Amino acid sequence: QLQLVESGGGLVQPGGSLRLSCAASGLTPNYYAIGWFRQAPGKEREGVSCISRNGRTTNYADSVKDRFTISRDNAKNTVYLQMNSLQPEDTAVYYCAADPNPNHLSCSRSDRSRYKYWGQGSQVTVSS
């Protein structure tokens, strides 16, 4: 079993920054592609970004491209989502999730069915 724990959320003013962390533990956590998803009240969960197992492939939603950066530190079993220039529309609960399929060499931001393990979520609120 793989456990994922998000941290780093909070309240920030528009234009501010936050860094989310997704700490993994359990069965060989470094061998999983990781995705970040978010869900705002009354909206469907959407894929924000993802990173492949080896970290060489990343993908971003158009709404966060050039503002968010995903990275991983396999030595620390942690994936990060650096969020800059935050806007009120970024307000949501952010979840990280792991894709355990070793045949997936890349990552998918849109195919949620790939992700078998999910964290509990971290609230991000952007407000003045």
mmCIF file of C-alpha atoms in Angstrom:
data_model
loop_
_atom_site.group_PDB
_atom_site.id
_atom_site.type_symbol
_atom_site.label_atom_id
_atom_site.label_comp_id
_atom_site.label_asym_id
_atom_site.label_seq_id
_atom_site.Cartn_x
_atom_site.Cartn_y
_atom_site.Cartn_z
ATOM 1 C CA GLN A 1 0.000 0.000 0.000
ATOM 2 C CA LEU A 2 1.191 3.500 -0.813
ATOM 3 C CA GLN A 3 0.365 6.447 1.433
ATOM 4 C CA LEU A 4 0.370 10.035 0.203
ATOM 5 C CA VAL A 5 0.233 13.083 2.456
ATOM 6 C CA GLU A 6 -0.134 16.617 1.102
ATOM 7 C CA SER A 7 1.026 19.689 2.981
ATOM 8 C CA GLY A 8 1.767 23.328 2.329
ATOM 9 C CA GLY A 9 -1.687 24.672 1.645
ATOM 10 C CA GLY A 10 -3.137 27.743 3.274
ATOM 11 C CA LEU A 11 -4.450 31.244 2.743
ATOM 12 C CA VAL A 12 -2.547 33.556 0.426
ATOM 13 C CA GLN A 13 -3.262 36.899 -1.198
ATOM 14 C CA PRO A 14 -3.652 37.200 -4.971
ATOM 15 C CA GLY A 15 -0.248 37.273 -6.600
ATOM 16 C CA GLY A 16 1.292 35.264 -3.792
ATOM 17 C CA SER A 17 2.995 31.872 -3.803
ATOM 18 C CA LEU A 18 2.687 28.542 -2.070
ATOM 19 C CA ARG A 19 4.538 25.270 -2.375
ATOM 20 C CA LEU A 20 2.606 22.068 -1.932
ATOM 21 C CA SER A 21 4.381 18.877 -0.947
ATOM 22 C CA CYS A 22 3.251 15.316 -1.523
ATOM 23 C CA ALA A 23 5.146 12.935 0.729
ATOM 24 C CA ALA A 24 4.938 9.275 -0.197
ATOM 25 C CA SER A 25 5.593 6.210 1.896
ATOM 26 C CA GLY A 26 4.987 2.529 1.469
ATOM 27 C CA LEU A 27 5.833 0.343 -1.481
ATOM 28 C CA THR A 28 8.634 1.820 -3.614
ATOM 29 C CA PRO A 29 7.047 5.268 -3.861
ATOM 30 C CA ASN A 30 9.626 6.550 -6.301
ATOM 31 C CA TYR A 31 8.363 4.225 -9.011
ATOM 32 C CA TYR A 32 5.072 6.024 -9.498
ATOM 33 C CA ALA A 33 4.011 8.827 -11.759
ATOM 34 C CA ILE A 34 2.420 11.541 -9.650
ATOM 35 C CA GLY A 35 -0.396 13.864 -10.520
ATOM 36 C CA TRP A 36 -1.736 16.956 -8.817
ATOM 37 C CA PHE A 37 -5.458 17.530 -9.034
ATOM 38 C CA ARG A 38 -7.733 20.171 -7.582
ATOM 39 C CA GLN A 39 -11.399 20.487 -6.823
ATOM 40 C CA ALA A 40 -13.190 23.744 -6.193
ATOM 41 C CA PRO A 41 -16.625 23.852 -4.528
ATOM 42 C CA GLY A 42 -19.315 22.833 -6.982
ATOM 43 C CA LYS A 43 -16.814 21.905 -9.677
ATOM 44 C CA GLU A 44 -15.389 18.678 -10.980
ATOM 45 C CA ARG A 45 -11.924 17.564 -9.995
ATOM 46 C CA GLU A 46 -9.417 18.653 -12.609
ATOM 47 C CA GLY A 47 -5.876 17.645 -13.392
ATOM 48 C CA VAL A 48 -3.426 20.454 -12.704
ATOM 49 C CA SER A 49 -0.069 18.870 -13.392
ATOM 50 C CA CYS A 50 1.746 15.549 -13.458
ATOM 51 C CA ILE A 51 5.289 14.220 -13.473
ATOM 52 C CA SER A 52 6.629 10.927 -14.747
ATOM 53 C CA ARG A 53 8.421 8.336 -12.640
ATOM 54 C CA ASN A 54 11.859 9.562 -13.635
ATOM 55 C CA GLY A 55 10.888 13.228 -13.528
ATOM 56 C CA ARG A 56 11.772 13.850 -17.158
ATOM 57 C CA THR A 57 8.210 14.397 -18.349
ATOM 58 C CA THR A 58 5.847 16.973 -16.930
ATOM 59 C CA ASN A 59 2.479 18.266 -18.017
ATOM 60 C CA TYR A 60 0.414 21.286 -17.023
ATOM 61 C CA ALA A 61 -3.120 22.513 -17.479
ATOM 62 C CA ASP A 62 -3.278 25.631 -19.623
ATOM 63 C CA SER A 63 -4.713 27.567 -16.687
ATOM 64 C CA VAL A 64 -1.558 27.066 -14.612
ATOM 65 C CA LYS A 65 1.134 26.866 -17.259
ATOM 66 C CA ASP A 66 3.983 29.327 -16.609
ATOM 67 C CA ARG A 67 2.767 29.816 -13.032
ATOM 68 C CA PHE A 68 3.037 26.341 -11.491
ATOM 69 C CA THR A 69 6.052 24.050 -11.488
ATOM 70 C CA ILE A 70 6.022 20.378 -10.561
ATOM 71 C CA SER A 71 9.171 18.599 -9.421
ATOM 72 C CA ARG A 72 10.181 15.504 -7.515
ATOM 73 C CA ASP A 73 12.934 14.587 -5.130
ATOM 74 C CA ASN A 74 13.082 10.811 -5.188
ATOM 75 C CA ALA A 75 15.650 10.763 -2.388
ATOM 76 C CA LYS A 76 13.002 12.350 -0.165
ATOM 77 C CA ASN A 77 10.060 10.470 -1.697
ATOM 78 C CA THR A 78 8.393 13.821 -2.237
ATOM 79 C CA VAL A 79 6.782 15.627 -5.144
ATOM 80 C CA TYR A 80 6.345 19.380 -5.050
ATOM 81 C CA LEU A 81 4.013 21.823 -6.728
ATOM 82 C CA GLN A 82 5.370 25.349 -6.676
ATOM 83 C CA MET A 83 2.504 27.754 -7.278
ATOM 84 C CA ASN A 84 3.275 31.363 -8.161
ATOM 85 C CA SER A 85 1.079 34.307 -9.136
ATOM 86 C CA LEU A 86 -1.871 32.681 -7.444
ATOM 87 C CA GLN A 87 -5.322 33.957 -8.309
ATOM 88 C CA PRO A 88 -8.709 33.533 -6.627
ATOM 89 C CA GLU A 89 -9.687 30.996 -9.272
ATOM 90 C CA ASP A 90 -6.890 28.743 -7.989
ATOM 91 C CA THR A 91 -8.809 28.303 -4.746
ATOM 92 C CA ALA A 92 -9.526 24.600 -4.297
ATOM 93 C CA VAL A 93 -8.601 21.481 -2.414
ATOM 94 C CA TYR A 94 -5.446 20.110 -3.986
ATOM 95 C CA TYR A 95 -4.814 16.373 -4.113
ATOM 96 C CA CYS A 96 -1.800 14.384 -5.158
ATOM 97 C CA ALA A 97 -2.229 10.927 -6.586
ATOM 98 C CA ALA A 98 0.012 8.073 -7.701
ATOM 99 C CA ASP A 99 -0.143 5.945 -10.836
ATOM 100 C CA PRO A 100 1.369 2.535 -9.975
ATOM 101 C CA ASN A 101 1.460 1.078 -13.486
ATOM 102 C CA PRO A 102 5.126 0.468 -14.427
ATOM 103 C CA ASN A 103 4.159 0.462 -18.117
ATOM 104 C CA HIS A 104 3.228 4.150 -17.949
ATOM 105 C CA LEU A 105 6.536 5.788 -18.764
ATOM 106 C CA SER A 106 4.985 9.207 -19.044
ATOM 107 C CA CYS A 107 2.168 10.746 -16.997
ATOM 108 C CA SER A 108 -1.404 11.728 -17.642
ATOM 109 C CA ARG A 109 -3.168 14.739 -16.257
ATOM 110 C CA SER A 110 -6.514 13.845 -17.797
ATOM 111 C CA ASP A 111 -6.876 10.102 -17.166
ATOM 112 C CA ARG A 112 -7.788 9.927 -13.505
ATOM 113 C CA SER A 113 -8.419 6.186 -13.736
ATOM 114 C CA ARG A 114 -4.656 5.666 -13.804
ATOM 115 C CA TYR A 115 -4.292 6.992 -10.288
ATOM 116 C CA LYS A 116 -4.894 4.322 -7.666
ATOM 117 C CA TYR A 117 -3.618 6.091 -4.577
ATOM 118 C CA TRP A 118 -4.784 9.502 -3.382
ATOM 119 C CA GLY A 119 -3.852 11.837 -0.581
ATOM 120 C CA GLN A 120 -6.350 13.465 1.733
ATOM 121 C CA GLY A 121 -6.094 16.888 0.124
ATOM 122 C CA SER A 122 -4.760 20.290 1.113
ATOM 123 C CA GLN A 123 -6.855 23.451 1.033
ATOM 124 C CA VAL A 124 -5.515 26.404 -0.940
ATOM 125 C CA THR A 125 -7.418 29.667 -0.581
ATOM 126 C CA VAL A 126 -6.465 32.754 -2.565
ATOM 127 C CA SER A 127 -8.188 35.827 -1.225
ATOM 128 C CA SER A 128 -7.479 39.388 -0.219
#
